[in-house]
mmCIF file of N, CA and C in Angstrom:
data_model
loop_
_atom_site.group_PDB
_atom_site.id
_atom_site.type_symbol
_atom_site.label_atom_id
_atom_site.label_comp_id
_atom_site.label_asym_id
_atom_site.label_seq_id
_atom_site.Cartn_x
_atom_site.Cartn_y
_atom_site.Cartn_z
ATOM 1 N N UNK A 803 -42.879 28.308 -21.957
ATOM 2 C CA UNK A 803 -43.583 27.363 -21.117
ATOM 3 C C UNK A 803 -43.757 26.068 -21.905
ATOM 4 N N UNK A 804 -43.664 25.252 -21.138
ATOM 5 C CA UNK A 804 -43.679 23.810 -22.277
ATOM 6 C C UNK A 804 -44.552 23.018 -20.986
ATOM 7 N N UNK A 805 -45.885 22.550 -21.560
ATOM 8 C CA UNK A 805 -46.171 21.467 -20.927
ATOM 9 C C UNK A 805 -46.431 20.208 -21.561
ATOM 10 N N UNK A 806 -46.648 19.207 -20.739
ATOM 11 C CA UNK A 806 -46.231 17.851 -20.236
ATOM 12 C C UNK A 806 -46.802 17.357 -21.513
ATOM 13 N N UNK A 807 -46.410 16.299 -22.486
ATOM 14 C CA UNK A 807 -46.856 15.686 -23.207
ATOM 15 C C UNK A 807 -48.140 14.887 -23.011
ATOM 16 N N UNK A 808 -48.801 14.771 -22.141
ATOM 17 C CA UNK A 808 -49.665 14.288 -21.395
ATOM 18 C C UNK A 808 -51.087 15.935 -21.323
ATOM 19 N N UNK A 809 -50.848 16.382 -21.094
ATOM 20 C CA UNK A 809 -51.421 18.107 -21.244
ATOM 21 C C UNK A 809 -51.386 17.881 -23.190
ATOM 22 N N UNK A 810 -50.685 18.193 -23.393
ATOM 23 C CA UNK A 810 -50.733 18.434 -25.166
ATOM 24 C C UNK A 810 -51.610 17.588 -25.631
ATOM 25 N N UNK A 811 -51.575 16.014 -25.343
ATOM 26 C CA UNK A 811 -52.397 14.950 -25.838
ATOM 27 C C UNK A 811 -54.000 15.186 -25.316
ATOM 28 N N UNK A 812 -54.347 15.460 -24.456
ATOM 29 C CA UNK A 812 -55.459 16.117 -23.044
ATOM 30 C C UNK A 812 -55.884 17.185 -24.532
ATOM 31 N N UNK A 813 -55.221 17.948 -24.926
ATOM 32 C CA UNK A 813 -55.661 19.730 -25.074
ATOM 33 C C UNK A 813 -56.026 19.081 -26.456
ATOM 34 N N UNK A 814 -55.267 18.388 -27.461
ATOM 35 C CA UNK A 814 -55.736 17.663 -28.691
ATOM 36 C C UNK A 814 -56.953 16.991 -29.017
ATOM 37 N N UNK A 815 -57.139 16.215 -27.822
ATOM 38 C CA UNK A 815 -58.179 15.415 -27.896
ATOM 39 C C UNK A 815 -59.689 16.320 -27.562
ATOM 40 N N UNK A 816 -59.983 17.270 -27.236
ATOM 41 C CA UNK A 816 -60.564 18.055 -26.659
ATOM 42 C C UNK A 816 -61.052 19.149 -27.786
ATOM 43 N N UNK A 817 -60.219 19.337 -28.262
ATOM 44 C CA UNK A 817 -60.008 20.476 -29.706
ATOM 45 C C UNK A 817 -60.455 19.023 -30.976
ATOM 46 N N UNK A 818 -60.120 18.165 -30.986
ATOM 47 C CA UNK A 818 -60.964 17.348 -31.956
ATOM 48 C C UNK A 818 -61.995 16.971 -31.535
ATOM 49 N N UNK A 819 -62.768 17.365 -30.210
ATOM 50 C CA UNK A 819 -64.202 17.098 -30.215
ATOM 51 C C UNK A 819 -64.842 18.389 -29.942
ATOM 52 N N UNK A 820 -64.316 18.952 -30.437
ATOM 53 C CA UNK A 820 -65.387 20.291 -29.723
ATOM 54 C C UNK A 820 -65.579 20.452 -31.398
ATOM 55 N N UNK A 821 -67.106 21.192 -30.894
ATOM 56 C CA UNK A 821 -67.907 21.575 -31.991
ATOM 57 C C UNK A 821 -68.099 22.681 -32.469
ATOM 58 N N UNK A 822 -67.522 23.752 -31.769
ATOM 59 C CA UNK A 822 -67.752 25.331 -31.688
ATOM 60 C C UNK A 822 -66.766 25.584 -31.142
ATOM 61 N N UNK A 823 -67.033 27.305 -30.755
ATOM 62 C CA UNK A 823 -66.160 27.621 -29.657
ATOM 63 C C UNK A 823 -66.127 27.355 -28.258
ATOM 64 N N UNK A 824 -65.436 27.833 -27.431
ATOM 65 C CA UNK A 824 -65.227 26.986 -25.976
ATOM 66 C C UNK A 824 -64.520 27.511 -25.500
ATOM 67 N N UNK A 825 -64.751 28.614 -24.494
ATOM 68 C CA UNK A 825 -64.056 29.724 -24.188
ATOM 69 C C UNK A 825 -63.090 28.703 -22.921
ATOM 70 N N UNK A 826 -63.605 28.179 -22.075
ATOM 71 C CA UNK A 826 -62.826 27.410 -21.564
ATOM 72 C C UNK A 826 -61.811 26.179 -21.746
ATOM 73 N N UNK A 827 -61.988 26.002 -22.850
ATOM 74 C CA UNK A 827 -60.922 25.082 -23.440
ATOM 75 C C UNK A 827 -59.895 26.400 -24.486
ATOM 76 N N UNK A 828 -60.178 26.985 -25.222
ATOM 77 C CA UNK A 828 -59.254 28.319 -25.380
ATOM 78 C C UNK A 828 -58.244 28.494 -24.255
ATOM 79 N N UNK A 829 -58.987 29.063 -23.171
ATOM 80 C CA UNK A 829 -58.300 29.212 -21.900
ATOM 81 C C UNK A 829 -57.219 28.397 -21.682
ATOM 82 N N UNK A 830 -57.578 27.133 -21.513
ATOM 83 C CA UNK A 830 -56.469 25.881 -21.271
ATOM 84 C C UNK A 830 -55.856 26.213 -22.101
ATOM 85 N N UNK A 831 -56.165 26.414 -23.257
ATOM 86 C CA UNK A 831 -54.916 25.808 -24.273
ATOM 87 C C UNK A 831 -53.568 27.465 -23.899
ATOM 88 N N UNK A 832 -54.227 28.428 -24.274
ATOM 89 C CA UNK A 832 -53.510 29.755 -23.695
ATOM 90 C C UNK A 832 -52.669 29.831 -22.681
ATOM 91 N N UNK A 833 -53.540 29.049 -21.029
ATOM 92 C CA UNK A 833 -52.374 28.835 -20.076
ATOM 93 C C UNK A 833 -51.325 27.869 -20.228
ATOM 94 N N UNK A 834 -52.100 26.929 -20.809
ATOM 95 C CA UNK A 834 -51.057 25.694 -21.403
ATOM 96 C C UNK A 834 -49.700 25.988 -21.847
ATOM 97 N N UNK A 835 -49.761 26.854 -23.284
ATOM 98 C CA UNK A 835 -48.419 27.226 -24.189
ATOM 99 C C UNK A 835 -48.321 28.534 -23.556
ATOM 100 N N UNK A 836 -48.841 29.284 -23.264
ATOM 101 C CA UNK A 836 -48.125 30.480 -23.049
ATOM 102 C C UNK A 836 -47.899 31.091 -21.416
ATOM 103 N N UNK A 837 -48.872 30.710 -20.748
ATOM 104 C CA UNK A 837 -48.626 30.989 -19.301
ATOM 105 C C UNK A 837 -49.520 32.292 -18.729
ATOM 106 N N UNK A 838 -50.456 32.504 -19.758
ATOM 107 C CA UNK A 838 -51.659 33.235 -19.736
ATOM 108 C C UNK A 838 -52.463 34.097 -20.927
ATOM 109 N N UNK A 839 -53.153 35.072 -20.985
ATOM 110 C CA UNK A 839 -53.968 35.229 -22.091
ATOM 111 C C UNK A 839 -53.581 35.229 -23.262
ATOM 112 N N UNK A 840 -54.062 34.180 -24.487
ATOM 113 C CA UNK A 840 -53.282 34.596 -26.123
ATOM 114 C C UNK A 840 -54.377 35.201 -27.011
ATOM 115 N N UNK A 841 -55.492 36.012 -26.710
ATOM 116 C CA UNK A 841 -56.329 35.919 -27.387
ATOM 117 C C UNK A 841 -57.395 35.005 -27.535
ATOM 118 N N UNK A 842 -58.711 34.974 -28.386
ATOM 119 C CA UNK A 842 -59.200 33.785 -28.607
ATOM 120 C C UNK A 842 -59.139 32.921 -30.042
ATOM 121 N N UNK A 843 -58.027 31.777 -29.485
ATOM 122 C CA UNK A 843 -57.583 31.032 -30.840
ATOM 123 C C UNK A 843 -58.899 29.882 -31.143
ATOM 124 N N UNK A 844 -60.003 30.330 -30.488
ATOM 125 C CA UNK A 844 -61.210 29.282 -30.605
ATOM 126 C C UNK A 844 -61.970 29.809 -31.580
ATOM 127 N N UNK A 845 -61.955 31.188 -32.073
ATOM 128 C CA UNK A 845 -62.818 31.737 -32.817
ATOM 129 C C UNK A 845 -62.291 32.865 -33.555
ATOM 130 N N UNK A 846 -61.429 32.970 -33.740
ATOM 131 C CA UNK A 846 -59.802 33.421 -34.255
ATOM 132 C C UNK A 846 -59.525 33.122 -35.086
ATOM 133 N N UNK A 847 -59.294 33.175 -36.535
ATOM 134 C CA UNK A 847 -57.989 32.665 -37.109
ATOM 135 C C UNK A 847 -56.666 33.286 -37.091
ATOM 136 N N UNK A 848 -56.654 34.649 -36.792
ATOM 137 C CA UNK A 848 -55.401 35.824 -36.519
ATOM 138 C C UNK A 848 -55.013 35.173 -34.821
ATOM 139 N N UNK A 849 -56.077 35.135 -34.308
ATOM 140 C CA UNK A 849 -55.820 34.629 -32.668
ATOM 141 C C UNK A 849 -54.739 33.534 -32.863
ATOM 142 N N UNK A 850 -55.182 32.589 -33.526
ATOM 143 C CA UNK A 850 -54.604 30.995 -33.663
ATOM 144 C C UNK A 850 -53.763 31.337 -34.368
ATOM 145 N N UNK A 851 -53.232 31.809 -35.410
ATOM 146 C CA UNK A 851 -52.123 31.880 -35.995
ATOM 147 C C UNK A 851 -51.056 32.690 -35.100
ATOM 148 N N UNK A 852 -51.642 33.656 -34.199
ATOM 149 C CA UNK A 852 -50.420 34.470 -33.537
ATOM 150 C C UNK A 852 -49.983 33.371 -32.465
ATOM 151 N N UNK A 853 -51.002 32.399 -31.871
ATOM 152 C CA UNK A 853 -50.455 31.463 -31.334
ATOM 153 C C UNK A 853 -49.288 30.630 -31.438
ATOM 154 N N UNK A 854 -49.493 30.048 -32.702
ATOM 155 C CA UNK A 854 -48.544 29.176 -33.578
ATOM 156 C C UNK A 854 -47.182 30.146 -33.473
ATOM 157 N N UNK A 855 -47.696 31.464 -34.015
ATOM 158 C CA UNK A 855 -45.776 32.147 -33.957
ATOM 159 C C UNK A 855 -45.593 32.391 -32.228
ATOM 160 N N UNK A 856 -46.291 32.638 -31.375
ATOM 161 C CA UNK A 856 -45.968 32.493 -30.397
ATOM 162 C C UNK A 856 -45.165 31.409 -29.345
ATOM 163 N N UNK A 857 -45.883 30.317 -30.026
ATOM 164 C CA UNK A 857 -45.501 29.283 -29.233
ATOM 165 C C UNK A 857 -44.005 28.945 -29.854
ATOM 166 N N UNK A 858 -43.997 29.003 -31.298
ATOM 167 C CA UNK A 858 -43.000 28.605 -32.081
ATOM 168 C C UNK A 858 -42.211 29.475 -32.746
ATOM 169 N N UNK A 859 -41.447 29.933 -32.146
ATOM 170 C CA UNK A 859 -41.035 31.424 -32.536
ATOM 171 C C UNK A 859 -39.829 30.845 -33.692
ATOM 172 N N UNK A 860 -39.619 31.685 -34.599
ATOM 173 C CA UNK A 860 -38.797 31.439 -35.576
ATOM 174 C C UNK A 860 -39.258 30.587 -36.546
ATOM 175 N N UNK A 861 -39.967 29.489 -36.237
ATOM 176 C CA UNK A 861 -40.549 28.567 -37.000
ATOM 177 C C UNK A 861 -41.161 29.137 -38.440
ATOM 178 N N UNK A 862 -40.878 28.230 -39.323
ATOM 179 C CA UNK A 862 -41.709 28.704 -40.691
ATOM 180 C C UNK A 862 -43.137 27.538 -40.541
ATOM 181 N N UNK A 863 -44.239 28.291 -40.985
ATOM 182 C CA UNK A 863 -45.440 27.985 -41.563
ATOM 183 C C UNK A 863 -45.843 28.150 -42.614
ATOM 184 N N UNK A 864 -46.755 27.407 -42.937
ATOM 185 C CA UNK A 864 -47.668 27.894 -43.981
ATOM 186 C C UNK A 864 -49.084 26.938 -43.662
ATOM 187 N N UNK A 865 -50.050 27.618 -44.048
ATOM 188 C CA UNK A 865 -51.068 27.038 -43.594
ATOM 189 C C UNK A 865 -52.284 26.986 -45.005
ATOM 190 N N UNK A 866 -52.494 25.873 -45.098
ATOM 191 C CA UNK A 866 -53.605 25.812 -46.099
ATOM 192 C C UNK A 866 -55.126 25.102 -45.515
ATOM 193 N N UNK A 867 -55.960 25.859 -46.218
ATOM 194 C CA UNK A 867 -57.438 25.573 -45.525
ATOM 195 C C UNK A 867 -58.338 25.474 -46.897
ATOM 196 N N UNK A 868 -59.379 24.317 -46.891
ATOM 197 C CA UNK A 868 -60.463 24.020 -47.598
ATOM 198 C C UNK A 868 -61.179 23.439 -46.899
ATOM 199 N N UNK A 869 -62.324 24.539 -47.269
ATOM 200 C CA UNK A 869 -64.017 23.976 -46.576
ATOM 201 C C UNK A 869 -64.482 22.730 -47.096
ATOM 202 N N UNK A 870 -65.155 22.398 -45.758
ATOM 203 C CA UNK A 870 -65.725 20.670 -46.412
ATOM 204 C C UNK A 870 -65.033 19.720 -46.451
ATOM 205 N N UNK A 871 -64.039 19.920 -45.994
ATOM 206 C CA UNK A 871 -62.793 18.190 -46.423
ATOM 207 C C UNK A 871 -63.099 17.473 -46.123
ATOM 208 N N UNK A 872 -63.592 17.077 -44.838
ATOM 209 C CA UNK A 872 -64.590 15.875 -44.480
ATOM 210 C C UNK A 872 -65.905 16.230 -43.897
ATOM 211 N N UNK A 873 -66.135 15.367 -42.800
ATOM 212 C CA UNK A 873 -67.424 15.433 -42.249
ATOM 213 C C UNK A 873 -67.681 16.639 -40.948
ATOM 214 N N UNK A 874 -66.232 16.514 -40.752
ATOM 215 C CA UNK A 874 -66.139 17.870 -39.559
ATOM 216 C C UNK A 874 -66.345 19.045 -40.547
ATOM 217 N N UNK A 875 -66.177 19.350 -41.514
ATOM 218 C CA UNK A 875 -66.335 20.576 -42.273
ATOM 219 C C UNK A 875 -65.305 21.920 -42.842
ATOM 220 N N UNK A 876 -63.821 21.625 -41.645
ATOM 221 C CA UNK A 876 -62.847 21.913 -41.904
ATOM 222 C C UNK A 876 -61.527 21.341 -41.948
ATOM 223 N N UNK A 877 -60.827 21.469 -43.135
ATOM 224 C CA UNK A 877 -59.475 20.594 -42.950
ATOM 225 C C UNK A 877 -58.702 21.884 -42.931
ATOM 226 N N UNK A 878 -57.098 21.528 -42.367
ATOM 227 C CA UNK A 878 -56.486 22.255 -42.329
ATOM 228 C C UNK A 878 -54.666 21.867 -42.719
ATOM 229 N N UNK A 879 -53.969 22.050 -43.663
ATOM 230 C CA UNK A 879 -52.489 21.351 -43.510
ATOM 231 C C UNK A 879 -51.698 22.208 -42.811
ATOM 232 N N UNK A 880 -50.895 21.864 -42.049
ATOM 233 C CA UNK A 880 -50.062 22.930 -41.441
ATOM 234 C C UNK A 880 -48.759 22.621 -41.529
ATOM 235 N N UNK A 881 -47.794 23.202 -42.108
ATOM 236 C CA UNK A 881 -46.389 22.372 -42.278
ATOM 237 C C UNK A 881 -45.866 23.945 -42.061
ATOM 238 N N UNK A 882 -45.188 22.998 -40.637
ATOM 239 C CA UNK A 882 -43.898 23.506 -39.690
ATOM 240 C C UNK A 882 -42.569 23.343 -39.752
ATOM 241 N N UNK A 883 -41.939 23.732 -39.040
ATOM 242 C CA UNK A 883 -40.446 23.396 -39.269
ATOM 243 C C UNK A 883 -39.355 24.737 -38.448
ATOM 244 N N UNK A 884 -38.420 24.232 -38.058
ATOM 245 C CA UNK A 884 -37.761 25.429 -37.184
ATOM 246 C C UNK A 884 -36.705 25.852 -38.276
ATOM 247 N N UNK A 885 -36.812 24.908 -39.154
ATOM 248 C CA UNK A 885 -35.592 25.254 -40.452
ATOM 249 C C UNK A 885 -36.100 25.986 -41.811
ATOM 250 N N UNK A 886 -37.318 25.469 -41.953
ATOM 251 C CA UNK A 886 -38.160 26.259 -43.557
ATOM 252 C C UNK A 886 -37.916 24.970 -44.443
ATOM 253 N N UNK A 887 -38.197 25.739 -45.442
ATOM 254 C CA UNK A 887 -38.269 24.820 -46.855
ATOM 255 C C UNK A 887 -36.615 24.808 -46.912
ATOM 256 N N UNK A 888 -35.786 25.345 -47.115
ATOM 257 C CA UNK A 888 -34.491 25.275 -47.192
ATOM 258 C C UNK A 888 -33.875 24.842 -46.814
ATOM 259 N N UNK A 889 -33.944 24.579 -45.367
ATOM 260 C CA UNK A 889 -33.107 22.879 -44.804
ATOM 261 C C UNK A 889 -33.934 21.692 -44.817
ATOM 262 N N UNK A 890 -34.824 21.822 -45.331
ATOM 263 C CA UNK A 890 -35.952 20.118 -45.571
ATOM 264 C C UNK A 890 -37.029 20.326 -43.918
ATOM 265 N N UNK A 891 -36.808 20.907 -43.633
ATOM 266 C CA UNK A 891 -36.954 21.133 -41.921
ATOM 267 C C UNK A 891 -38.550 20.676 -41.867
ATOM 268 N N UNK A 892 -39.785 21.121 -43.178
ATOM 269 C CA UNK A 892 -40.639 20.998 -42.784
ATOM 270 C C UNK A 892 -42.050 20.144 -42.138
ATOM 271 N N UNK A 893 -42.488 19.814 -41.638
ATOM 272 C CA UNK A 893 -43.304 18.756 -41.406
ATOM 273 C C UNK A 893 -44.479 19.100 -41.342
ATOM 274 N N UNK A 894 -45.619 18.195 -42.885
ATOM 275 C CA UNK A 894 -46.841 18.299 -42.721
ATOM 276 C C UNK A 894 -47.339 17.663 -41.990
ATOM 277 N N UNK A 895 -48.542 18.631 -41.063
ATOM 278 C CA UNK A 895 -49.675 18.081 -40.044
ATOM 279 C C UNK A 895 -50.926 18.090 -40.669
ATOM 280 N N UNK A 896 -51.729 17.056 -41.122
ATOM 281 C CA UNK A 896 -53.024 17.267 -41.870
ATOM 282 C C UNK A 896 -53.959 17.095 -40.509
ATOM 283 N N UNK A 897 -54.835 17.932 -40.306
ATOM 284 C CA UNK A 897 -55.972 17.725 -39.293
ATOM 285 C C UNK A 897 -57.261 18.228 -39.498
ATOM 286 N N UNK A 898 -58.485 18.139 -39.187
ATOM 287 C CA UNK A 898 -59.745 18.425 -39.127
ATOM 288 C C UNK A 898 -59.992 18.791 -38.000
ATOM 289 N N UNK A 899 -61.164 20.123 -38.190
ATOM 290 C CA UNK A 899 -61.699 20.323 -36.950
ATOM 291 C C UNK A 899 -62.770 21.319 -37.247
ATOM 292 N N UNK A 900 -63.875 21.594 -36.454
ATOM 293 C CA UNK A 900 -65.330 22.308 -36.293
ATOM 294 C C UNK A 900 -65.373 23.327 -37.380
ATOM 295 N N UNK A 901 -64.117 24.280 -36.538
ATOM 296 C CA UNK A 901 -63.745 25.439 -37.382
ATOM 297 C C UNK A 901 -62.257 25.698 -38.197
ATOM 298 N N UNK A 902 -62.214 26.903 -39.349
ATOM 299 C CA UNK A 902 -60.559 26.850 -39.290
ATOM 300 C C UNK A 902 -59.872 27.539 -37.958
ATOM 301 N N UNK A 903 -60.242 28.151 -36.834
ATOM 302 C CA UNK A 903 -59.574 28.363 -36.104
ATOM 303 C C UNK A 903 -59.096 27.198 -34.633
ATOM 304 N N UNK A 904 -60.088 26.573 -35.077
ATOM 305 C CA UNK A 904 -59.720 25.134 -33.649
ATOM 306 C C UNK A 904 -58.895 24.161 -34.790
ATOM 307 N N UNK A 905 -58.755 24.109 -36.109
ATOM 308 C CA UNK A 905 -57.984 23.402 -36.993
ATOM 309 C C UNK A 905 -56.906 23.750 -36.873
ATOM 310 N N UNK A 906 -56.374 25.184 -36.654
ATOM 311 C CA UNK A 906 -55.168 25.610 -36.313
ATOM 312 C C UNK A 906 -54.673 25.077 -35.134
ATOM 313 N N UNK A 907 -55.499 25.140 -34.251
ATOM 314 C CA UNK A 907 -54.955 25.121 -32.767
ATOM 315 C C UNK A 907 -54.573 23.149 -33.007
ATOM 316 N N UNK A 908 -55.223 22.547 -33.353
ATOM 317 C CA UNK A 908 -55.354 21.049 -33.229
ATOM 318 C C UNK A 908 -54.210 21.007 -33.857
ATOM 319 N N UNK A 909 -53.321 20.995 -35.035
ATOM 320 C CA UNK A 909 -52.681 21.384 -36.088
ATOM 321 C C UNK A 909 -51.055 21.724 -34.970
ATOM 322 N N UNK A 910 -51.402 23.233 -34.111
ATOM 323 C CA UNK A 910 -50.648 23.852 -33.720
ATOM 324 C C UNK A 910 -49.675 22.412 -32.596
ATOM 325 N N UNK A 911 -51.165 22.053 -32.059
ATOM 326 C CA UNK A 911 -50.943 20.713 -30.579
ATOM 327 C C UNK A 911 -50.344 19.850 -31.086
ATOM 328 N N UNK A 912 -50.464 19.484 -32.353
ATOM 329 C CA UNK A 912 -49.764 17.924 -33.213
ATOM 330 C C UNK A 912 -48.288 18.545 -33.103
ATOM 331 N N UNK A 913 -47.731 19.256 -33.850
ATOM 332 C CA UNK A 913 -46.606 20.015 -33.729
ATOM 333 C C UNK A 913 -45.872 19.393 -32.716
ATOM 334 N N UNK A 914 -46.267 20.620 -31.740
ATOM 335 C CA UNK A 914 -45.613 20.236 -30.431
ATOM 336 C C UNK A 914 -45.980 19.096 -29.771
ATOM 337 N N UNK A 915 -46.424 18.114 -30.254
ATOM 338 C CA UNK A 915 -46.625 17.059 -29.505
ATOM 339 C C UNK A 915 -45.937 16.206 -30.367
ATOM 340 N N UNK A 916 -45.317 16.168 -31.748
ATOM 341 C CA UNK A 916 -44.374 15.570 -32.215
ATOM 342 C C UNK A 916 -43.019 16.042 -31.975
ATOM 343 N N UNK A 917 -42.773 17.388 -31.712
ATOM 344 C CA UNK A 917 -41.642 18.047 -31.188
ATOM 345 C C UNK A 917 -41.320 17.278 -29.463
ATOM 346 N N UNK A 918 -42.335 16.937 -29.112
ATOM 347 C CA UNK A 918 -42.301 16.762 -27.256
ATOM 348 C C UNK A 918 -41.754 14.711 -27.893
ATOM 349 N N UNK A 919 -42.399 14.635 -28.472
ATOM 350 C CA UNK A 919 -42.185 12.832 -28.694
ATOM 351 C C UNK A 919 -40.518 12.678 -29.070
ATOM 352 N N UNK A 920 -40.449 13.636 -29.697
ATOM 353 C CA UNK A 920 -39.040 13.813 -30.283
ATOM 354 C C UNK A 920 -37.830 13.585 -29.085
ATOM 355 N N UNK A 921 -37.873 15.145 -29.065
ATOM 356 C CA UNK A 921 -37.389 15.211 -27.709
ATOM 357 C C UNK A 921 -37.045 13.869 -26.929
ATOM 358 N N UNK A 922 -38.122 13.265 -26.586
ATOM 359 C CA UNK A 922 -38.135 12.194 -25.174
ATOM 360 C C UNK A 922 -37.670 10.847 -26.196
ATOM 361 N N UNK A 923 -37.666 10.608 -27.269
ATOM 362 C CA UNK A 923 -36.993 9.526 -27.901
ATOM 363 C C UNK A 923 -35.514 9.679 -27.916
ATOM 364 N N UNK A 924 -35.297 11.090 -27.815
ATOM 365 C CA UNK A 924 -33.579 11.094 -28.155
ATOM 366 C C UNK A 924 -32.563 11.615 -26.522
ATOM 367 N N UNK A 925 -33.926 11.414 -25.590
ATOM 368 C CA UNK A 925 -33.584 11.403 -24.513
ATOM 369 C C UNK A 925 -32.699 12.600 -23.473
#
């Protein structure tokens, strides 16, 4: 399921203001990438990470997390790539958010919302 770059930007912006969990914004994001229940990647970090391989299957990750990075309280780097370290493939996403599991998801949305920009530049 792939939605609209417009939805991804919507689901981002939403996940960088939320303060907690948010069972209804979870929801969105779940019907969003997957087309119904993924768990809860709002209060999750196993949730949110099965997301990420869900949405992005094959893809290599790695995910690094330190408490406190800024003022939100969690940072998160997430460097993706459909190739790995071995074809250069990867791309770091640095993001903040409430928790580490909405850091994932915010993290997860940048992704595919640079994958969706991609896409529509090369037409």
């Amino acid at each position: 399921m792939t939605p609209s770059l417009d939805t991804l930007r919507d689901l981002q912006r939403r996940v960088a203001a939320a303060s907690g969990a948010d069972r209804e914004l979870a929801n969105e994001i779940c019907v969003s990438l997957t087309g119904g229940y993924a768990g809860e990647p709002d209060t999750s970090i196993d949730a949110a990470v099965a997301l990420v391989e869900r949405t992005l299957p094959g893809w290599s990750y790695e995910v690094m997390f330190w408490p406190g990075g800024d003022e939100r309280g969690s940072c998160l780097l997430l460097e993706v790539g459909p190739d790995g370290w071995r074809q250069g493939g990867m791309q770091k996403i640095n993001v903040s958010a409430a928790t580490p599991p909405l850091a994932i998801c915010s993290a997860l949305l940048s992704a595919l919302i640079s994958r969706a920009e991609t896409a529509k530049a090369e037409g």
